[in-house]
Coordinates of C-alpha atoms in Angstrom, one line a residue:
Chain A
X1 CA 4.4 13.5 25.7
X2 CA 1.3 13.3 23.4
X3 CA -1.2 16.3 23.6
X4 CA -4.1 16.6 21.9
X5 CA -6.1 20.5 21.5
X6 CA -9.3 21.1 20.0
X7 CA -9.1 18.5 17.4
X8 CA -11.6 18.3 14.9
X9 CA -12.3 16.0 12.3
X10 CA -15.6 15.5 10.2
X11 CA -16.0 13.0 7.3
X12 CA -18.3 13.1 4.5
X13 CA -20.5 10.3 3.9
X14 CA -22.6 9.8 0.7
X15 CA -26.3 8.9 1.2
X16 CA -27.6 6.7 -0.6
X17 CA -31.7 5.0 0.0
X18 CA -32.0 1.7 -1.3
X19 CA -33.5 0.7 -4.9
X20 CA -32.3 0.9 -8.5
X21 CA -33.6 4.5 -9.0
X22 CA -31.4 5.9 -6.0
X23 CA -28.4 3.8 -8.1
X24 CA -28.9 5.8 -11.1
X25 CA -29.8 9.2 -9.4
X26 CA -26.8 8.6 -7.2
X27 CA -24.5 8.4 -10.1
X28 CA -25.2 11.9 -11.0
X29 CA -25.7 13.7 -8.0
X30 CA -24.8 12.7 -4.7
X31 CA -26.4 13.3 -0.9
X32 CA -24.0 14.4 1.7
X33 CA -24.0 14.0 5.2
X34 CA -21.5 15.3 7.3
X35 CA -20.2 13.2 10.3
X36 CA -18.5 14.5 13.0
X37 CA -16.1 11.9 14.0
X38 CA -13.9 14.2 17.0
X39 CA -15.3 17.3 18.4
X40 CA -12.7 19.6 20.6
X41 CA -10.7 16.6 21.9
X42 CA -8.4 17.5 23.9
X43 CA -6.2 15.6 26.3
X44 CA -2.7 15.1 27.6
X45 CA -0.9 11.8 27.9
X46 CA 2.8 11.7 29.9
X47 CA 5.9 9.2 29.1
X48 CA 5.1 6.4 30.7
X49 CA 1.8 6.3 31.3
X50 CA -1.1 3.7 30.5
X51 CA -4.4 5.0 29.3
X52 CA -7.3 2.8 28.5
X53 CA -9.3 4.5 25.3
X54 CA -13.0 3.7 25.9
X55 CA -16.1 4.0 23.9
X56 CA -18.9 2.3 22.2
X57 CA -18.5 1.4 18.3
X58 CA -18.5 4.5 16.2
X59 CA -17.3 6.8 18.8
X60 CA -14.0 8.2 17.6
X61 CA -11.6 5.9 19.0
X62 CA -9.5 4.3 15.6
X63 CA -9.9 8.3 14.4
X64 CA -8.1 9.8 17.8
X65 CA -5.5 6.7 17.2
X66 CA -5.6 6.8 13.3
X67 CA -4.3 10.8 13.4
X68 CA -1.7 10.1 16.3
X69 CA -0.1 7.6 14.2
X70 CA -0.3 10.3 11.0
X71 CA -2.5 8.2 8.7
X72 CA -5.4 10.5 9.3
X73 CA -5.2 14.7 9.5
X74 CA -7.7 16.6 11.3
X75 CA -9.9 19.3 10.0
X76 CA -8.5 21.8 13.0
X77 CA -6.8 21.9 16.0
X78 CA -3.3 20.7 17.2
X79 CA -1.8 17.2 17.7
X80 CA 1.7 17.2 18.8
X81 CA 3.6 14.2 19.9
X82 CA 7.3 14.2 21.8
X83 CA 7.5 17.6 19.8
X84 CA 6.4 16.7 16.5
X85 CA 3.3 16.7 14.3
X86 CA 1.8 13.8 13.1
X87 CA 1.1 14.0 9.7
X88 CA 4.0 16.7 9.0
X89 CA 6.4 14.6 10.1
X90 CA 5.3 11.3 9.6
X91 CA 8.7 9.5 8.5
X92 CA 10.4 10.8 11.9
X93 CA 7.3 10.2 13.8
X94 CA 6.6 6.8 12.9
X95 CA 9.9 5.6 14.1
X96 CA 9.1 6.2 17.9
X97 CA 5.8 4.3 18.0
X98 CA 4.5 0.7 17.5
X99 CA 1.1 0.3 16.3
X100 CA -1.3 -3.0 15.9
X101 CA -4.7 -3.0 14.4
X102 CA -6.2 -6.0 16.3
X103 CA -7.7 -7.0 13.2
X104 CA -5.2 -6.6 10.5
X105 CA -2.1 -8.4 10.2
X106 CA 1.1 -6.8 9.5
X107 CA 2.8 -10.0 9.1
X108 CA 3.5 -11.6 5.4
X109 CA 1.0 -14.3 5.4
X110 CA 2.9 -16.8 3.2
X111 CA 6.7 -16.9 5.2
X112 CA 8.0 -17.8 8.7
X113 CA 7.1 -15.0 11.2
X114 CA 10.5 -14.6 11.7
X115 CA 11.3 -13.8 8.5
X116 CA 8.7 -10.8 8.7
X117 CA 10.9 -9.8 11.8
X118 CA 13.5 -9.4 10.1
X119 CA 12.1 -7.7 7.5
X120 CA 10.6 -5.0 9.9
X121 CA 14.3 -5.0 11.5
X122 CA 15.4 -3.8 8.1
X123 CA 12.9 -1.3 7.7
X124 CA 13.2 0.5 10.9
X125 CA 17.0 0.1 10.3
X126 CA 17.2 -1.8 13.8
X127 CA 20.8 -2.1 15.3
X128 CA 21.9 -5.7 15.4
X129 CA 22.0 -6.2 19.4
X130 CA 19.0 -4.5 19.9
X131 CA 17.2 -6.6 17.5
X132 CA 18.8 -9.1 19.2
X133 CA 18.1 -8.2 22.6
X134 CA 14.5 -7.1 21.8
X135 CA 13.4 -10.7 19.7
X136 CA 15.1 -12.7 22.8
X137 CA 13.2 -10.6 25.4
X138 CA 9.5 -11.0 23.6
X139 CA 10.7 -14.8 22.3
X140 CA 10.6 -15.7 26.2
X141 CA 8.2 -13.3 27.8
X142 CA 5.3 -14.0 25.3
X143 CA 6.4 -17.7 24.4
X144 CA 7.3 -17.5 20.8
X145 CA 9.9 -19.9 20.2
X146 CA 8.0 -22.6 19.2
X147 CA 5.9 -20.3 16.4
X148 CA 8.9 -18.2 15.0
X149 CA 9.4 -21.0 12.4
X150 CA 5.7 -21.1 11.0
X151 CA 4.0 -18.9 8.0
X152 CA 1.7 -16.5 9.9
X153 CA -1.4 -18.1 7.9
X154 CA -1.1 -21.1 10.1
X155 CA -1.0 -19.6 13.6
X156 CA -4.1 -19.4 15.6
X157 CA -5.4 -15.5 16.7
X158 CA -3.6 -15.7 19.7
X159 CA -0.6 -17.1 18.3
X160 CA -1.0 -14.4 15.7
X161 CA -1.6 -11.7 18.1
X162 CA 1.3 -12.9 20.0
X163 CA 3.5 -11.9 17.2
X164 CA 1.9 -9.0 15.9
X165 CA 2.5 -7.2 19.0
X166 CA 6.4 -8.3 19.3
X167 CA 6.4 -6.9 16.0
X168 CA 5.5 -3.6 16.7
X169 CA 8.1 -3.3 19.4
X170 CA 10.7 -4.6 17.7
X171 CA 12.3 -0.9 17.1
X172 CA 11.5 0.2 20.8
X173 CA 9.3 2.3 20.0
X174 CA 8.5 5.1 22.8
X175 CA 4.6 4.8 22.6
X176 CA 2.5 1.7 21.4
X177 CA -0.8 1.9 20.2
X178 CA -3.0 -0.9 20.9
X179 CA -6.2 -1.0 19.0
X180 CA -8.4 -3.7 20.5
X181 CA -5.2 -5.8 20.9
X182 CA -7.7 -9.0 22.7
X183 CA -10.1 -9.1 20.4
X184 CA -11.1 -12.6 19.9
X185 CA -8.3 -14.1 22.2
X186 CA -9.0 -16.8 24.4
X187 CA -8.6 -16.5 28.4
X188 CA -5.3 -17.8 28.4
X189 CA -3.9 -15.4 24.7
X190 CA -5.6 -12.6 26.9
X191 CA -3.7 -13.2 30.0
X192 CA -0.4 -13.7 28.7
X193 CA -0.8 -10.6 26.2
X194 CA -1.7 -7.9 29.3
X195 CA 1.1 -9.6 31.5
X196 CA 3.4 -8.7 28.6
X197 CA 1.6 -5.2 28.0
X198 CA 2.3 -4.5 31.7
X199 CA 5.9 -5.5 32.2
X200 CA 6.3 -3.7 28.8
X201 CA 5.3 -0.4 30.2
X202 CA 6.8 -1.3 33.6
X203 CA 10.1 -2.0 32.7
X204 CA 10.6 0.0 29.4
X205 CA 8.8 3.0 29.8
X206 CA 7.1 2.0 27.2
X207 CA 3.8 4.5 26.6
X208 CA 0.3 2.7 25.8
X209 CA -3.0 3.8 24.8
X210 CA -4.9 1.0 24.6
X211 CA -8.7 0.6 22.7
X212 CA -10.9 -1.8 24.1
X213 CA -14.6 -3.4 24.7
X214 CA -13.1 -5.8 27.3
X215 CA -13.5 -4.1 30.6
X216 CA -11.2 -6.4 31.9
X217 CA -8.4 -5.4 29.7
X218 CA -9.0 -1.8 31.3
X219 CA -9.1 -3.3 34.7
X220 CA -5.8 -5.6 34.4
X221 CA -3.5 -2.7 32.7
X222 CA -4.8 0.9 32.9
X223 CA -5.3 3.5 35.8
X224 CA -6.0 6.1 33.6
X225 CA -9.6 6.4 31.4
X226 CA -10.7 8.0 28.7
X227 CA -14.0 8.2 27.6
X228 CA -15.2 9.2 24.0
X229 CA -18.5 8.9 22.8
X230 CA -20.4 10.5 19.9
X231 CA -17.0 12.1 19.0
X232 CA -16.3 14.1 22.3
X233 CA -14.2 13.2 25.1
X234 CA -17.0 12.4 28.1
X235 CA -14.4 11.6 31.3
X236 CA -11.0 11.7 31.6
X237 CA -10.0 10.2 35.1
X238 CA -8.9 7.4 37.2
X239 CA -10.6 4.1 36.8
X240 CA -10.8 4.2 41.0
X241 CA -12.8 6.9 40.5
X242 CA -15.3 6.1 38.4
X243 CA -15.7 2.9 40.7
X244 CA -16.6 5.5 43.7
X245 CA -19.2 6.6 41.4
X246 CA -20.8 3.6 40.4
X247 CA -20.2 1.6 43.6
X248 CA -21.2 -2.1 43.5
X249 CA -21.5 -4.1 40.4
X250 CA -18.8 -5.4 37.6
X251 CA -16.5 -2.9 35.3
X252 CA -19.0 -4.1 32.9
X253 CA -21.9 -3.1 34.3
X254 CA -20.0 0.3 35.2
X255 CA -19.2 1.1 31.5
X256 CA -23.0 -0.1 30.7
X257 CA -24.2 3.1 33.4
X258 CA -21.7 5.5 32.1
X259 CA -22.5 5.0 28.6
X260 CA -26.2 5.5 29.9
X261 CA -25.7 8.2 31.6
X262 CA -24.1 10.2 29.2
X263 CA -26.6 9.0 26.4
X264 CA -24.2 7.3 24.3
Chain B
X1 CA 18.3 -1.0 -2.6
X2 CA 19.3 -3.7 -0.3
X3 CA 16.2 -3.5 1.4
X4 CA 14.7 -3.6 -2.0
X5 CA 16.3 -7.4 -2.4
X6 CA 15.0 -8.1 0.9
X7 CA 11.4 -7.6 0.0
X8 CA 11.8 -9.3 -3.6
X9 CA 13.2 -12.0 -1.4
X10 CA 10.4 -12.4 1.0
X11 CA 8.0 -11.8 -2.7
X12 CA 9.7 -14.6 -4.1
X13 CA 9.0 -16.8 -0.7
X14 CA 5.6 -16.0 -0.5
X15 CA 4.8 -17.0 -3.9
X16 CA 6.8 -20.3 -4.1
X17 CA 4.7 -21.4 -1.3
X18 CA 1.9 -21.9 -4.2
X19 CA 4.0 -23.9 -7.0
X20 CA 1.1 -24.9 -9.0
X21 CA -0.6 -21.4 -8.9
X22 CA 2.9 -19.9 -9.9
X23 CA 3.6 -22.7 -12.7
X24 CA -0.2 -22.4 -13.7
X25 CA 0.1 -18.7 -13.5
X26 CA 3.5 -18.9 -16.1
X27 CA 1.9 -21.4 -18.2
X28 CA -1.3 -19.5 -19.1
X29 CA 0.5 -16.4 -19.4
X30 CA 3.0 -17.8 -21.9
X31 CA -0.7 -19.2 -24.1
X32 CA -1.6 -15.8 -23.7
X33 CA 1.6 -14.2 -25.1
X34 CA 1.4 -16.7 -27.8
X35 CA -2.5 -15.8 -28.9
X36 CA -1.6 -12.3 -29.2
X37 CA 1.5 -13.2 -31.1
X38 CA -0.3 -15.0 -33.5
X39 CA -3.4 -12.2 -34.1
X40 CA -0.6 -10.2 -35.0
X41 CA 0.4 -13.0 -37.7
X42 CA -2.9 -13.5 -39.0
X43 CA -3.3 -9.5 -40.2
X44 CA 0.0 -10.2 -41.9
X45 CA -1.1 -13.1 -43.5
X46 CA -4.2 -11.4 -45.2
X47 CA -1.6 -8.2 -45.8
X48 CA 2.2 -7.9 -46.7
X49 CA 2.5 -4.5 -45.3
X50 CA 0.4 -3.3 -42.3
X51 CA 1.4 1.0 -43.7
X52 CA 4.5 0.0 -44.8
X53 CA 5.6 -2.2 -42.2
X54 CA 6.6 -5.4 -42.4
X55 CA 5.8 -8.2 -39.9
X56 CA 9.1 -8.4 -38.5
X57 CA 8.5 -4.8 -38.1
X58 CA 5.3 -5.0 -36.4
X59 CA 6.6 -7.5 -34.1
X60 CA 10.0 -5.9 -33.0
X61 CA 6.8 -3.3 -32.0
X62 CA 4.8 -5.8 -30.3
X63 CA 8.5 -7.1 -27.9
X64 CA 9.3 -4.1 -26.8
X65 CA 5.7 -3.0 -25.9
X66 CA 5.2 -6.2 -23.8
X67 CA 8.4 -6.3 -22.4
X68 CA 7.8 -3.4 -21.2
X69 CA 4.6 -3.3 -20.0
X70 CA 5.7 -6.7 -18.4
X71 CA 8.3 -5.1 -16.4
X72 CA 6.1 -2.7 -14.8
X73 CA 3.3 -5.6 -14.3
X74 CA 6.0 -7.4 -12.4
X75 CA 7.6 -4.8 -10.4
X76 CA 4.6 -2.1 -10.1
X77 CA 2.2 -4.7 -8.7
X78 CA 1.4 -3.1 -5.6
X79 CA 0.0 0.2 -7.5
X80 CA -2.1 -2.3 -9.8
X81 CA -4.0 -3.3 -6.6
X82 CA -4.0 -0.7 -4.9
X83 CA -7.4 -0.3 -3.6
X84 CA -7.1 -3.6 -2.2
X85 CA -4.3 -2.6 -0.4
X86 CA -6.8 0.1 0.4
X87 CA -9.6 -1.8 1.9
X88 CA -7.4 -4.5 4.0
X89 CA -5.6 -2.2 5.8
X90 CA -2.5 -2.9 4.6
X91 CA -1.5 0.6 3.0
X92 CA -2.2 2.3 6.6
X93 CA 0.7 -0.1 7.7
X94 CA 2.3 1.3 4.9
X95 CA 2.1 5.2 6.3
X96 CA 3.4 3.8 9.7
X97 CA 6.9 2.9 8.9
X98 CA 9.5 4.8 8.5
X99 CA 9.8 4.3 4.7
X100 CA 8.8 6.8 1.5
X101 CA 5.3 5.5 0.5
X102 CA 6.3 4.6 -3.6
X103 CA 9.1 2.4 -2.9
X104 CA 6.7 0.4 -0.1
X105 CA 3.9 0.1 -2.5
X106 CA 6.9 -1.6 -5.2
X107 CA 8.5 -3.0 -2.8
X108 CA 5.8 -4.7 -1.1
X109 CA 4.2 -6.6 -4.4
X110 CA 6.1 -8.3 -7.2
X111 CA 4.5 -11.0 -9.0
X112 CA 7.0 -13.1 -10.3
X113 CA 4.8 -15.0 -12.1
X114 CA 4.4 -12.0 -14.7
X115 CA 8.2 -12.0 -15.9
X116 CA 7.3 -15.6 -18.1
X117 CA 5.6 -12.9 -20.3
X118 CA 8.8 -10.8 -20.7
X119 CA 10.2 -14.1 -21.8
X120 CA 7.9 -14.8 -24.2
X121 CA 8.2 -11.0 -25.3
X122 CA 12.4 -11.4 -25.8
X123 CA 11.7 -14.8 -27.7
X124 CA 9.6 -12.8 -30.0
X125 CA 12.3 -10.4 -30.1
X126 CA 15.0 -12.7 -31.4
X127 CA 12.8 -13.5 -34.2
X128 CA 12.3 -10.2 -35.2
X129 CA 15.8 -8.6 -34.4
X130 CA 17.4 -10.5 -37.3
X131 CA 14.5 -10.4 -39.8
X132 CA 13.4 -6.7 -39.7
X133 CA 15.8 -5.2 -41.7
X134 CA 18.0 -3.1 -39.4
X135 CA 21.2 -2.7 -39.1
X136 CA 22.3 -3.3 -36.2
X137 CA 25.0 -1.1 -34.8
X138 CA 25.6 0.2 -31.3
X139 CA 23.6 3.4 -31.4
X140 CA 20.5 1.3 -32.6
X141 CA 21.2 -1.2 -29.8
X142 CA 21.1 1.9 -27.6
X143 CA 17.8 3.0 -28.8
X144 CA 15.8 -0.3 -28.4
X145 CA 17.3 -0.8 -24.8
X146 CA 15.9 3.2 -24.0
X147 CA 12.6 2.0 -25.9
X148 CA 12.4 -0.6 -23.3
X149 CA 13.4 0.5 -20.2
X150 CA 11.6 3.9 -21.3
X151 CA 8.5 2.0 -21.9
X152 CA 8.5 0.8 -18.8
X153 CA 8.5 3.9 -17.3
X154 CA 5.4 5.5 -19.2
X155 CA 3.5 2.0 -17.7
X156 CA 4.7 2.7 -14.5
X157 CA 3.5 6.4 -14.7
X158 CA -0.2 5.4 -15.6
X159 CA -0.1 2.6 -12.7
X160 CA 0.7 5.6 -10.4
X161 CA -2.3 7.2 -11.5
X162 CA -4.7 4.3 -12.1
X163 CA -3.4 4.2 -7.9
X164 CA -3.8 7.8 -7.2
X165 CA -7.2 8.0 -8.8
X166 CA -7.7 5.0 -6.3
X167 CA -7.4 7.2 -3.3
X168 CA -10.4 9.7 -4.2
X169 CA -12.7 6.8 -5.5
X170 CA -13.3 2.9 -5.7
X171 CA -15.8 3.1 -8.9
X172 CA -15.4 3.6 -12.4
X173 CA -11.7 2.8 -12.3
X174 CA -11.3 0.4 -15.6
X175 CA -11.6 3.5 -17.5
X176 CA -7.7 3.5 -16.9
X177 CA -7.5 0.3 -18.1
X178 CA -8.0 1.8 -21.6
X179 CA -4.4 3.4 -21.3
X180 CA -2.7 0.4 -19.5
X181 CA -4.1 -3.1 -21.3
X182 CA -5.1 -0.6 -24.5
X183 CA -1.8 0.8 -24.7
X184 CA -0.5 -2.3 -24.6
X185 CA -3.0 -3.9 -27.0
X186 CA -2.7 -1.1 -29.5
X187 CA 1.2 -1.0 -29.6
X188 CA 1.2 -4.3 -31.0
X189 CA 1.9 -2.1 -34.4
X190 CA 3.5 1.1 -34.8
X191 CA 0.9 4.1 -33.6
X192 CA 1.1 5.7 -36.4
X193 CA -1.4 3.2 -38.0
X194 CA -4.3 4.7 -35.6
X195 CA -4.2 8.2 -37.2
X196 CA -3.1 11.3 -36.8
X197 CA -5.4 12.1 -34.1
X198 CA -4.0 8.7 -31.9
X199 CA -0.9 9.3 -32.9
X200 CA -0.9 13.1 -31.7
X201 CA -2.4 12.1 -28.3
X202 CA 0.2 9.3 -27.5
X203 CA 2.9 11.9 -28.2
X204 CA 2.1 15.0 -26.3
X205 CA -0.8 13.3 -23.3
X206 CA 0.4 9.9 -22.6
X207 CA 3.6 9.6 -24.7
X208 CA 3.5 6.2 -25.7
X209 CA 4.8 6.9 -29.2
X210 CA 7.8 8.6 -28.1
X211 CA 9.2 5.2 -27.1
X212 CA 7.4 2.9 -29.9
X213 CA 7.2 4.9 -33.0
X214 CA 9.3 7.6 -33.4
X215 CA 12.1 5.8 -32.1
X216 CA 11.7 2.6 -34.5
X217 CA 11.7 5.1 -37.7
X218 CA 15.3 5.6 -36.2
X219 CA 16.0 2.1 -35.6
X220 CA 14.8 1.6 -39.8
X221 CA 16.6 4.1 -41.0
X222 CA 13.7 6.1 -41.6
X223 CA 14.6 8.9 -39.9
X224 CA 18.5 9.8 -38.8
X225 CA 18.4 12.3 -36.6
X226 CA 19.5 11.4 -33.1
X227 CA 16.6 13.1 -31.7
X228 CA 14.3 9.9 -33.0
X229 CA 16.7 7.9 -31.1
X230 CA 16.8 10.1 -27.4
X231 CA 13.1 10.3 -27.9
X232 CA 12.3 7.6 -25.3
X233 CA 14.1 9.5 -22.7
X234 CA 11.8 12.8 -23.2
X235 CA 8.7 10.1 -22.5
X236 CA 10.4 9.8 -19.3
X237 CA 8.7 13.3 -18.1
X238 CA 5.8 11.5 -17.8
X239 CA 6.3 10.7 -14.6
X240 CA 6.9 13.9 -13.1
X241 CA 2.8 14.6 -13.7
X242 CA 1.9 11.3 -12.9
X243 CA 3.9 11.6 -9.4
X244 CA 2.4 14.8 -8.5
X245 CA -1.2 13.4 -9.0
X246 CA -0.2 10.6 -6.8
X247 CA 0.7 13.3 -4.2
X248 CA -2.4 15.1 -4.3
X249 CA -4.4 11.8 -4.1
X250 CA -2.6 11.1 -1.1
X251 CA -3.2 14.3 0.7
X252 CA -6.9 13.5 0.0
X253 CA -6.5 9.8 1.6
X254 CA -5.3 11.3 4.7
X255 CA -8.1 13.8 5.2
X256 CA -10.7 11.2 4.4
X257 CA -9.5 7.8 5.5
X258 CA -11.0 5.6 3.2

């Protein structure tokens, strides 16, 4: 179970206004600003469950994620996950979850993806016939055999994607992060990765919070939203709801109103 | 340690998939070696005795400060670039596996490339073993190995800081540089020849001297008391401070993020 209470986090940001005088003055003294990434987010997420993490750019969403997977700490409050803390225990921790960054690779760019595989095996100190069992499982449900043999620097994004996310689930990991997992995919990458998301969470248990822009993502996978903008959690409910609300008109045009109405 | 080999393995993959890179990469590096080889023979040319050293001297100096600066080049790669490991991401990835953070930076960058300058070093070596006037017997044998591997280790400690100064900042970092490629530079000839005020610093800040001068006075008979020849191992406390900075820049990565 993941739970979030009154987390805070605020970054410092040095200012800066354009031209060479700012440089100089900069070099000596230094403009803050304070940002406040989260403000008192709080929320609760069950085994099993799949919740869509909404938001426009900026909002908070890689912060929440960043300081569940214990890269990030917050200023105050208390993040707990199956028992444990984050960032206190992060060696323990990080065993039970999968993470991909859409946009960064975790594959070596220069070998065979399977060699990376094995690699990560080794790391998470994988049992032989789990390995086994997990590779053969992802090889036929998200079509890799043909792209196990190539260096990761020659596989198209979806291709790529493909493999990052049978990476991070190599080690069965209870909860999987997904941040912006279809970003950049074509229709048919898209499909075959939320099929796979889906059976995933149906048949292993698997937990996913899932970041996204593509309403569609939201609409194939997730009944549960949440809703961060400006660094506070705006709606936490049932995507059936919020169409009741905001009757007529696609998911899009749904998020577009909701972000309007609550000025963010 | 056998997950060690693995990485080195998948290292030694990656970088074979650019042969001419990695042969262009050994070639220049070995011209490079060579240069600075031959600066040192030029001062010797013009002088017998650079304070009372001889040029076998000097250079038994100048192998054992770039083997061991080598080593660390080769092996510590991954704190040498750290704030590019910073800005792509790839650190983060680091702090989501189950793994302690120093051995994934090593593990996770070796340049192989780097180790035709260690060769170069040892060929200097062999010319200087023979002509410098020691006597070699076990205990002297002992002494340049600890100078080596020693020396290695003080590298390695400023690499963990030049990474944990990294976490709190992107700008200004050359200033580090001073103490990695300087020290490296500079212990081409016994410290001593800097002053007493060089001298003092490498002993007691960054103790440098503790595995290049001191313990080549033992190697010449200069000096015989066994504590000239343990010296490199006291230069090994160097990375107690240098470990803790790391930790502190850490904590400071995780509260910021970037």
């Amino acid at each position: 179970m993941i739970r979030l209470q009154n987390i805070n986090k605020t970054f410092r940001i040095a200012r800066r206004q354009s031209g060479f005088g700012h440089a100089v003055k900069a070099l000596f003294s230094r403009e803050h600003e304070l940002v406040h990434a989260l403000k008192d987010v709080n929320f609760e997420i069950q085994d099993g469950e799949m919740v869509g993490y909404i938001g426009p750019n900026g909002a908070g969403k890689s912060t929440t994620i960043k300081i569940m997977c214990g890269v990030l700490t917050p200023d105050s409050g208390l993040c707990e996950i199956d028992g444990r803390v984050p960032w206190k225990e992060r060696v323990a921790h990080v065993r039970d979850i999968g993470v991909v960054f859409g946009q960064r690779s975790q594959l070596w760019w220069d070998v065979p993806v399977i060699d990376s595989f094995e690699l990560i095996r080794d790391i998470y100190k994988v049992e032989a016939r789990l390995y086994r069992r997990n590779l053969d499982e992802m090889t036929a449900l998200l079509d890799l055999s043909e792209i196990l043999k190539t260096p990761a620097r020659s596989l198209s994004l979806g291709q790529r994607m493909r493999c990052e996310i049978a990476a991070s689930l190599l080690h069965s990991p209870k909860i999987l992060f997904l941040d912006e997992p279809t970003i950049g995919l074509d229709a048919v990458s898209k499909i075959a990765v939320r099929q796979f998301i889906k059976r995933r969470n149906a048949e292993h248990g698997t937990t996913v919070i899932l970041t996204t822009h593509d309403m569609q993502d939201i609409e194939a996978l997730t009944e549960r939203i949440l809703l961060i903008g400006k660094g506070r959690i705006l709606l936490d409910g049932s995507l059936d709801e919020l169409k009741k609300r905001f009757p007529g008109g696609t998911s899009e045009e749904m998020v577009a109103a909701l972000y309007k109405e609550y000025k963010i | 340690m056998k997950l060690y080999f693995k990485y080195a393995a998948m290292n030694l993959k990656s970088q074979m998939q650019y042969k001419f890179t990695f042969i262009t990469g050994v070639v220049s590096r070995i011209a490079l070696s060579f240069t600075s080889v031959l600066s040192v023979l030029f001062m010797f040319t013009r002088f017998n005795e650079v304070e009372g050293f001889t040029l076998s001297q000097a250079l038994l100096c100048f192998s054992v400060v770039s083997m061991a600066f080598s080593l660390t080049e080769v092996f510590a790669r991954g704190f040498d670039i750290m704030p590019r490991m910073l800005g792509n991401g790839e650190f983060d990835r680091c702090l989501v596996r189950p793994r302690g953070m120093i051995f994934q930076v090593l593990a996770s960058h070796m340049e192989f490339a780097r180790l035709s300058i260690f060769v170069s070093a040892v060929a200097v070596l062999c010319y200087a073993v023979p002509n410098s006037g020691v006597v070699w017997t076990w205990d002297k044998i002992i002494t340049l190995i600890l100078m080596i591997v020693c020396g290695a280790v003080v590298f390695f400690g400023l690499f963990i800081i030049y990474a944990a100064f990294s976490f709190f900042t992107v700008e200004g970092l050359e200033f580090m540089n001073v103490l990695t490629h300087g020290g490296k530079e500079f212990g081409r000839y016994p410290f001593v020849i800097y002053g007493d005020g060089v001298l003092r610093f490498l002993t007691y800040v960054v103790p440098m001297a503790l595995f290049q001068y001191y313990p080549l006075l033992y190697l010449l008979g200069r000096e015989r008391s066994k504590l000239y020849m343990f010296m490199p191992l006291f230069a090994l406390l160097f990375i107690l401070p240098s470990y803790g900075f790391f930790r502190l820049g850490l904590r400071y990565y995780k509260s910021t993020g970037s």
